[in-house]
Amino acid sequence: MSEMLRAPVEVKFAEELAWLESVDTDPKPFSWRLSPRMVRLFVLGSERADGLDREVAQKWFGDRSFVERAIVTLASDRGLLLIGDPGTGKSWLAELLSAAVCGNSTLVVQGTAGTTEDHIKYSWNVSMVIAKGQSRQSMIPSPIMTAMEQGVIGRFEELTRSTSDVQDALISILSEKYVSIPELDEDNIVFAKPGFSIIATANSRDRGVNDLSSALKRRFNFVRIPVVTNKRSEAEIVRFRTEELLRRHRIELDVPPTLLDILLQSFADLRAAAASATSDDEKLESALSTAEQIGVLEDAILHSQFFGDRTLRAETLAGSLVGSLARRSPEDLAILNKYLHGVVEPRAKADGSWEGFLAGGRQAIANLS
């Protein structure tokens, strides 16, 4: 197989999934590839009590109960809606679950203002229709319809960004478990096979864009994914993703634990400041999610690799943080400057490891001002 920029989960962890399937003796719902217990183990990693001959690495970091509720939902006839702030790992969890359950995480519809019913039902190959007329052969099934026909999981990203017409069409699919094709006289109904389900994601910050109707909400089980605030868990997520990045870019570079602590503490400080702010002007536009931390660290690593001496330094990390989080000028720059002056400067006087971070942050703000 040719090299991919970002391989889907079922390709990236193909050997591990095959091994788990070979040792899985538990009952499996429908035509699932793995049993619910093994799906949970694949997502959350193995423990000594599991009694396996090899270790399975943890891939999603969060509360075990969220994963268990998601798996139970997929074993029922209801859709699964993962909802939370941007960057909380909703899409990553959806991809992991899809790969573990059915071995295919790529049947995805991206919800936008331009998403239409065709994107979740079917469209037509115009040239074939002109040549031979409308038939099942000239029909182009959507990823959701393909999932129905194969009895696997279809994914719908950013559900609340799609219009009410699209959401209404989804109600019919989730309720009736079939799609009618009125253009055809024969073979004009596609029935969902056992195992079909939908995992949708929605950002809680999109509330009010295209709110879900009560009817659609009833067809989903909601699993709310909170922002990771536990420092240890967040450090594990950032370290896991960073190691993945370094392997992908074939970069040999150490991330000093001190700098990782500075990054985690900075985001914790900025979140606390946002929580105590009395107006939106006093908050950074950024959600300050774990995913944004990873982005800041990735930017700093690549800058050090390509334009530095291949050593990650506090100055580079601070410059990356300011560049990534200062989206509004002058509001965000003022907030970051206040943070550096009021929090980082006193901390740097007491702890020398923060001195480079302070200097790099000030220089980055000066460059953007």
Short mmCIF file of C-alpha atoms in Angstrom, two decimals:
data_model
loop_
_atom_site.label_atom_id
_atom_site.label_comp_id
_atom_site.label_asym_id
_atom_site.label_seq_id
_atom_site.Cartn_x
_atom_site.Cartn_y
_atom_site.Cartn_z
CA MET A 1 0.00 0.00 0.00
CA SER A 2 1.33 3.45 -0.89
CA GLU A 3 2.30 5.77 1.93
CA MET A 4 -0.45 8.03 3.26
CA LEU A 5 -0.19 11.42 4.91
CA ARG A 6 -2.72 10.31 7.52
CA ALA A 7 -3.76 6.68 7.48
CA PRO A 8 -7.23 5.85 8.85
CA VAL A 9 -7.32 3.99 12.15
CA GLU A 10 -8.11 0.62 10.56
CA VAL A 11 -4.97 0.90 8.43
CA LYS A 12 -2.70 2.41 11.06
CA PHE A 13 -3.58 -0.20 13.67
CA ALA A 14 -4.38 -3.05 11.26
CA GLU A 15 -2.02 -5.55 12.89
CA GLU A 16 -3.31 -4.78 16.39
CA LEU A 17 -6.96 -5.03 15.32
CA ALA A 18 -6.29 -8.36 13.60
CA TRP A 19 -4.59 -9.71 16.73
CA LEU A 20 -7.42 -8.57 19.00
CA GLU A 21 -9.91 -10.24 16.68
CA SER A 22 -7.90 -13.49 16.80
CA VAL A 23 -8.00 -13.67 20.62
CA ASP A 24 -11.55 -12.34 21.05
CA THR A 25 -13.83 -15.04 22.43
CA ASP A 26 -16.68 -12.82 23.68
CA PRO A 27 -20.04 -12.60 21.87
CA LYS A 28 -20.29 -9.89 19.21
CA PRO A 29 -23.41 -7.92 18.28
CA PHE A 30 -24.47 -8.20 14.63
CA SER A 31 -21.44 -8.56 12.37
CA TRP A 32 -19.07 -6.58 14.60
CA ARG A 33 -15.39 -7.21 14.10
CA LEU A 34 -14.69 -7.08 17.84
CA SER A 35 -16.81 -7.69 20.92
CA PRO A 36 -17.82 -4.68 23.03
CA ARG A 37 -15.18 -5.54 25.63
CA MET A 38 -12.44 -5.67 22.99
CA VAL A 39 -13.65 -2.43 21.40
CA ARG A 40 -13.26 -0.73 24.77
CA LEU A 41 -9.85 -2.29 25.23
CA PHE A 42 -8.71 -1.11 21.77
CA VAL A 43 -9.78 2.47 22.53
CA LEU A 44 -8.66 2.76 26.16
CA GLY A 45 -5.71 0.36 26.17
CA SER A 46 -5.10 -2.84 28.07
CA GLU A 47 -4.55 -3.40 31.77
CA ARG A 48 -2.80 -6.23 33.59
CA ALA A 49 -6.16 -7.62 34.68
CA ASP A 50 -7.13 -8.18 31.01
CA GLY A 51 -4.69 -11.09 30.89
CA LEU A 52 -3.47 -10.46 27.34
CA ASP A 53 -0.16 -11.67 25.97
CA ARG A 54 0.73 -8.20 24.73
CA GLU A 55 0.08 -4.63 25.68
CA VAL A 56 -2.48 -2.55 23.79
CA ALA A 57 -1.72 1.16 23.88
CA GLN A 58 -4.30 3.69 25.01
CA LYS A 59 -5.50 5.80 22.08
CA TRP A 60 -8.23 7.99 23.57
CA PHE A 61 -7.83 9.60 26.96
CA GLY A 62 -11.03 10.23 28.86
CA ASP A 63 -13.56 8.75 31.23
CA ARG A 64 -14.14 5.03 30.72
CA SER A 65 -17.90 5.51 31.19
CA PHE A 66 -18.12 7.72 28.08
CA VAL A 67 -16.60 5.01 25.92
CA GLU A 68 -18.77 2.28 27.44
CA ARG A 69 -21.96 4.30 26.88
CA ALA A 70 -20.91 4.97 23.29
CA ILE A 71 -20.31 1.27 22.64
CA VAL A 72 -23.62 0.25 24.20
CA THR A 73 -25.41 2.80 22.02
CA LEU A 74 -23.83 1.39 18.86
CA ALA A 75 -25.06 -2.07 19.86
CA SER A 76 -28.63 -0.70 19.99
CA ASP A 77 -30.72 0.74 17.18
CA ARG A 78 -30.10 4.36 18.16
CA GLY A 79 -27.63 6.83 16.72
CA LEU A 80 -24.71 8.11 18.78
CA LEU A 81 -24.09 11.84 19.13
CA LEU A 82 -20.75 12.94 20.60
CA ILE A 83 -21.05 16.53 21.70
CA GLY A 84 -18.51 18.85 23.32
CA ASP A 85 -16.20 21.80 22.85
CA PRO A 86 -13.85 21.93 19.86
CA GLY A 87 -10.70 19.88 20.33
CA THR A 88 -12.05 17.42 22.90
CA GLY A 89 -11.38 14.36 20.72
CA LYS A 90 -14.93 13.67 19.48
CA SER A 91 -13.92 12.87 15.90
CA TRP A 92 -10.95 10.79 17.03
CA LEU A 93 -13.18 8.73 19.31
CA ALA A 94 -15.73 8.29 16.49
CA GLU A 95 -12.97 7.08 14.17
CA LEU A 96 -11.58 4.65 16.74
CA LEU A 97 -15.02 3.19 17.46
CA SER A 98 -15.86 2.79 13.77
CA ALA A 99 -12.58 1.05 13.01
CA ALA A 100 -12.92 -1.34 15.96
CA VAL A 101 -16.57 -2.18 15.35
CA CYS A 102 -16.63 -2.62 11.58
CA GLY A 103 -13.12 -2.07 10.22
CA ASN A 104 -14.08 1.03 8.25
CA SER A 105 -13.96 4.59 9.58
CA THR A 106 -14.01 6.39 6.20
CA LEU A 107 -17.75 6.51 5.48
CA VAL A 108 -17.98 10.16 6.53
CA VAL A 109 -20.28 13.08 5.71
CA GLN A 110 -18.99 16.53 6.66
CA GLY A 111 -21.77 18.81 7.82
CA THR A 112 -21.65 22.35 6.43
CA ALA A 113 -24.11 25.00 5.30
CA GLY A 114 -23.72 23.51 1.81
CA THR A 115 -24.50 19.91 2.79
CA THR A 116 -27.63 18.66 1.00
CA GLU A 117 -29.88 15.60 1.18
CA ASP A 118 -27.86 14.09 -1.67
CA HIS A 119 -24.86 13.91 0.64
CA ILE A 120 -26.68 11.59 3.05
CA LYS A 121 -28.89 9.73 0.55
CA TYR A 122 -27.79 9.45 -3.07
CA SER A 123 -27.08 11.36 -6.27
CA TRP A 124 -26.80 10.39 -9.93
CA ASN A 125 -24.02 9.84 -12.45
CA VAL A 126 -25.30 12.29 -15.03
CA SER A 127 -23.46 10.78 -18.01
CA MET A 128 -24.76 7.28 -17.22
CA VAL A 129 -28.29 8.60 -16.75
CA ILE A 130 -28.14 10.29 -20.16
CA ALA A 131 -26.76 7.16 -21.81
CA LYS A 132 -28.83 4.44 -20.10
CA GLY A 133 -31.42 6.14 -17.92
CA GLN A 134 -31.83 6.05 -14.15
CA SER A 135 -30.96 2.73 -12.54
CA ARG A 136 -29.17 1.38 -9.49
CA GLN A 137 -26.00 1.29 -11.60
CA SER A 138 -26.22 5.02 -12.37
CA MET A 139 -26.93 5.93 -8.76
CA ILE A 140 -24.14 7.26 -6.54
CA PRO A 141 -24.82 6.20 -2.94
CA SER A 142 -23.79 8.53 -0.13
CA PRO A 143 -21.43 7.31 2.60
CA ILE A 144 -24.48 6.92 4.85
CA MET A 145 -26.33 4.80 2.27
CA THR A 146 -23.20 2.72 1.74
CA ALA A 147 -23.06 2.12 5.49
CA MET A 148 -26.70 1.03 5.43
CA GLU A 149 -26.10 -1.44 2.59
CA GLN A 150 -23.01 -2.93 4.25
CA GLY A 151 -24.40 -2.96 7.81
CA VAL A 152 -21.56 -0.83 9.17
CA ILE A 153 -21.11 2.57 10.82
CA GLY A 154 -21.52 5.86 8.97
CA ARG A 155 -20.14 9.05 10.47
CA PHE A 156 -21.63 12.56 10.33
CA GLU A 157 -19.23 15.33 11.37
CA GLU A 158 -20.49 18.70 12.65
CA LEU A 159 -24.17 17.77 12.54
CA THR A 160 -25.39 21.13 13.84
CA ARG A 161 -23.73 22.93 10.92
CA SER A 162 -26.05 21.27 8.42
CA THR A 163 -29.45 22.75 7.58
CA SER A 164 -32.80 21.60 8.91
CA ASP A 165 -33.65 19.87 5.59
CA VAL A 166 -30.62 17.62 5.94
CA GLN A 167 -31.38 16.94 9.60
CA ASP A 168 -34.96 16.04 8.71
CA ALA A 169 -33.73 13.54 6.11
CA LEU A 170 -31.55 11.97 8.78
CA ILE A 171 -34.59 11.49 11.03
CA SER A 172 -36.14 9.22 8.42
CA ILE A 173 -32.99 7.14 8.07
CA LEU A 174 -32.61 6.71 11.84
CA SER A 175 -36.30 5.90 12.32
CA GLU A 176 -37.24 3.74 9.33
CA LYS A 177 -33.78 2.28 8.60
CA TYR A 178 -34.36 2.50 4.86
CA VAL A 179 -34.12 5.01 2.01
CA SER A 180 -36.68 5.18 -0.79
CA ILE A 181 -35.58 5.93 -4.36
CA PRO A 182 -38.76 7.29 -6.01
CA GLU A 183 -37.01 7.78 -9.37
CA LEU A 184 -36.88 3.99 -9.84
CA ASP A 185 -39.81 1.65 -10.53
CA GLU A 186 -38.03 -1.47 -9.29
CA ASP A 187 -35.40 -2.14 -6.65
CA ASN A 188 -36.28 1.27 -5.25
CA ILE A 189 -35.71 0.80 -1.53
CA VAL A 190 -32.37 0.44 0.24
CA PHE A 191 -32.79 -1.30 3.59
CA ALA A 192 -30.20 -1.02 6.35
CA LYS A 193 -28.52 -4.28 7.30
CA PRO A 194 -28.01 -5.27 10.95
CA GLY A 195 -25.00 -3.46 12.35
CA PHE A 196 -25.77 -0.15 10.67
CA SER A 197 -25.50 2.87 12.92
CA ILE A 198 -24.52 6.52 12.76
CA ILE A 199 -21.96 8.32 14.90
CA ALA A 200 -22.46 12.07 14.70
CA THR A 201 -20.43 14.84 16.29
CA ALA A 202 -21.46 18.35 17.25
CA ASN A 203 -19.62 21.26 18.82
CA SER A 204 -21.35 22.69 21.87
CA ARG A 205 -20.13 26.13 20.79
CA ASP A 206 -22.25 25.84 17.63
CA ARG A 207 -25.44 26.04 19.64
CA GLY A 208 -27.85 28.29 17.77
CA VAL A 209 -26.32 27.68 14.34
CA ASN A 210 -28.77 24.93 13.35
CA ASP A 211 -30.24 23.53 16.55
CA LEU A 212 -31.35 19.91 16.44
CA SER A 213 -35.08 19.33 16.44
CA SER A 214 -36.68 17.40 19.27
CA ALA A 215 -37.48 14.60 16.83
CA LEU A 216 -33.84 14.21 15.83
CA LYS A 217 -32.62 14.41 19.41
CA ARG A 218 -34.85 11.47 20.29
CA ARG A 219 -33.09 9.34 17.68
CA PHE A 220 -29.69 9.88 19.28
CA ASN A 221 -28.08 8.92 22.54
CA PHE A 222 -25.99 11.88 23.68
CA VAL A 223 -22.50 11.43 25.08
CA ARG A 224 -21.03 14.73 26.23
CA ILE A 225 -17.24 14.86 26.01
CA PRO A 226 -15.85 17.42 28.49
CA VAL A 227 -12.66 19.41 28.12
CA VAL A 228 -9.78 17.51 29.69
CA THR A 229 -8.75 19.40 32.82
CA ASN A 230 -6.79 16.68 34.58
CA LYS A 231 -3.16 17.66 34.11
CA ARG A 232 -1.87 14.11 34.01
CA SER A 233 -4.42 12.98 31.42
CA GLU A 234 -3.78 16.04 29.30
CA ALA A 235 -0.02 15.44 29.44
CA GLU A 236 -0.59 11.87 28.22
CA ILE A 237 -2.70 13.08 25.29
CA VAL A 238 -0.17 15.72 24.26
CA ARG A 239 2.72 13.27 24.60
CA PHE A 240 0.87 10.58 22.59
CA ARG A 241 0.07 12.95 19.74
CA THR A 242 3.53 14.51 19.76
CA GLU A 243 5.25 11.14 19.48
CA GLU A 244 2.94 10.34 16.56
CA LEU A 245 3.92 13.64 14.90
CA LEU A 246 7.63 13.01 15.34
CA ARG A 247 7.33 9.56 13.78
CA ARG A 248 5.32 10.90 10.84
CA HIS A 249 7.87 13.61 10.06
CA ARG A 250 10.82 11.33 10.90
CA ILE A 251 12.08 13.92 13.36
CA GLU A 252 14.44 13.00 16.16
CA LEU A 253 13.85 15.67 18.78
CA ASP A 254 13.33 15.46 22.50
CA VAL A 255 10.52 17.39 24.18
CA PRO A 256 11.95 18.33 27.59
CA PRO A 257 9.49 17.51 30.41
CA THR A 258 10.00 21.03 31.75
CA LEU A 259 8.70 22.58 28.53
CA LEU A 260 5.72 20.23 28.46
CA ASP A 261 4.90 21.33 32.01
CA ILE A 262 5.18 24.99 30.96
CA LEU A 263 2.79 24.41 28.06
CA LEU A 264 0.24 22.60 30.24
CA GLN A 265 0.46 25.24 32.98
CA SER A 266 0.08 28.09 30.48
CA PHE A 267 -3.13 26.64 29.12
CA ALA A 268 -4.41 25.98 32.64
CA ASP A 269 -3.68 29.62 33.57
CA LEU A 270 -5.39 30.97 30.46
CA ARG A 271 -8.44 28.76 31.02
CA ALA A 272 -8.73 30.02 34.59
CA ALA A 273 -8.52 33.60 33.34
CA ALA A 274 -11.22 32.93 30.76
CA ALA A 275 -13.47 31.36 33.40
CA SER A 276 -13.22 34.45 35.60
CA ALA A 277 -13.66 36.95 32.74
CA THR A 278 -16.80 39.08 32.85
CA SER A 279 -17.09 39.70 29.09
CA ASP A 280 -16.09 38.09 25.79
CA ASP A 281 -13.55 40.87 25.20
CA GLU A 282 -11.64 39.58 28.22
CA LYS A 283 -11.51 36.01 26.87
CA LEU A 284 -9.30 34.61 24.16
CA GLU A 285 -11.24 33.59 21.08
CA SER A 286 -9.50 30.21 21.28
CA ALA A 287 -11.30 27.37 23.07
CA LEU A 288 -7.94 26.52 24.72
CA SER A 289 -8.56 22.85 24.02
CA THR A 290 -6.11 20.00 24.26
CA ALA A 291 -6.05 19.86 20.47
CA GLU A 292 -4.85 23.46 20.39
CA GLN A 293 -2.09 22.60 22.85
CA ILE A 294 -0.97 19.88 20.48
CA GLY A 295 -1.05 22.39 17.62
CA VAL A 296 1.11 24.83 19.57
CA LEU A 297 3.66 22.14 20.36
CA GLU A 298 3.64 20.83 16.78
CA ASP A 299 4.29 24.33 15.44
CA ALA A 300 7.17 24.82 17.88
CA ILE A 301 8.73 21.44 17.04
CA LEU A 302 8.61 22.03 13.29
CA HIS A 303 9.99 25.56 13.68
CA SER A 304 12.86 24.20 15.77
CA GLN A 305 13.52 21.48 13.20
CA PHE A 306 13.47 23.66 10.08
CA PHE A 307 14.63 27.08 11.30
CA GLY A 308 16.39 26.40 14.60
CA ASP A 309 19.14 24.16 15.87
CA ARG A 310 16.81 21.14 16.22
CA THR A 311 16.46 21.78 19.94
CA LEU A 312 13.07 22.76 21.36
CA ARG A 313 13.45 25.90 23.47
CA ALA A 314 11.08 27.85 25.70
CA GLU A 315 11.37 30.95 23.47
CA THR A 316 10.15 28.98 20.45
CA LEU A 317 7.30 27.45 22.44
CA ALA A 318 6.14 30.87 23.63
CA GLY A 319 6.28 32.28 20.12
CA SER A 320 4.18 29.39 18.86
CA LEU A 321 1.63 29.87 21.66
CA VAL A 322 1.21 33.58 20.94
CA GLY A 323 1.04 33.01 17.19
CA SER A 324 -1.58 30.29 17.56
CA LEU A 325 -3.82 31.95 20.16
CA ALA A 326 -3.70 35.61 19.07
CA ARG A 327 -6.53 35.47 16.52
CA ARG A 328 -8.01 38.90 17.22
CA SER A 329 -5.95 42.04 17.23
CA PRO A 330 -5.69 43.92 19.51
CA GLU A 331 -8.01 42.02 21.93
CA ASP A 332 -6.18 38.67 22.10
CA LEU A 333 -2.77 40.32 22.09
CA ALA A 334 -3.81 42.46 25.06
CA ILE A 335 -5.02 39.39 26.98
CA LEU A 336 -1.78 37.49 26.30
CA ASN A 337 0.32 40.52 27.21
CA LYS A 338 -1.57 40.84 30.49
CA TYR A 339 -0.95 37.16 31.18
CA LEU A 340 2.78 37.47 30.53
CA HIS A 341 3.09 40.58 32.70
CA GLY A 342 0.83 39.47 35.57
CA VAL A 343 1.53 35.72 35.77
CA VAL A 344 4.59 34.65 33.79
CA GLU A 345 6.89 37.51 34.85
CA PRO A 346 6.55 36.84 38.62
CA ARG A 347 6.85 33.12 37.95
CA ALA A 348 10.05 33.66 35.91
CA LYS A 349 11.64 35.53 38.83
CA ALA A 350 11.00 32.57 41.09
CA ASP A 351 11.70 29.82 38.55
CA GLY A 352 14.35 30.35 35.89
CA SER A 353 12.81 27.77 33.55
CA TRP A 354 10.11 30.35 32.70
CA GLU A 355 12.56 33.12 31.70
CA GLY A 356 12.93 31.99 28.09
CA PHE A 357 9.17 31.55 27.78
CA LEU A 358 8.62 35.11 29.01
CA ALA A 359 11.18 36.55 26.60
CA GLY A 360 9.82 34.57 23.65
CA GLY A 361 6.24 35.59 24.39
CA ARG A 362 7.11 39.27 24.65
CA GLN A 363 9.03 39.15 21.37
CA ALA A 364 6.15 37.41 19.59
CA ILE A 365 3.64 40.00 20.83
CA ALA A 366 5.94 42.82 19.75
CA ASN A 367 6.20 41.29 16.28
CA LEU A 368 2.42 41.07 15.94
CA SER A 369 1.59 44.48 17.42
#
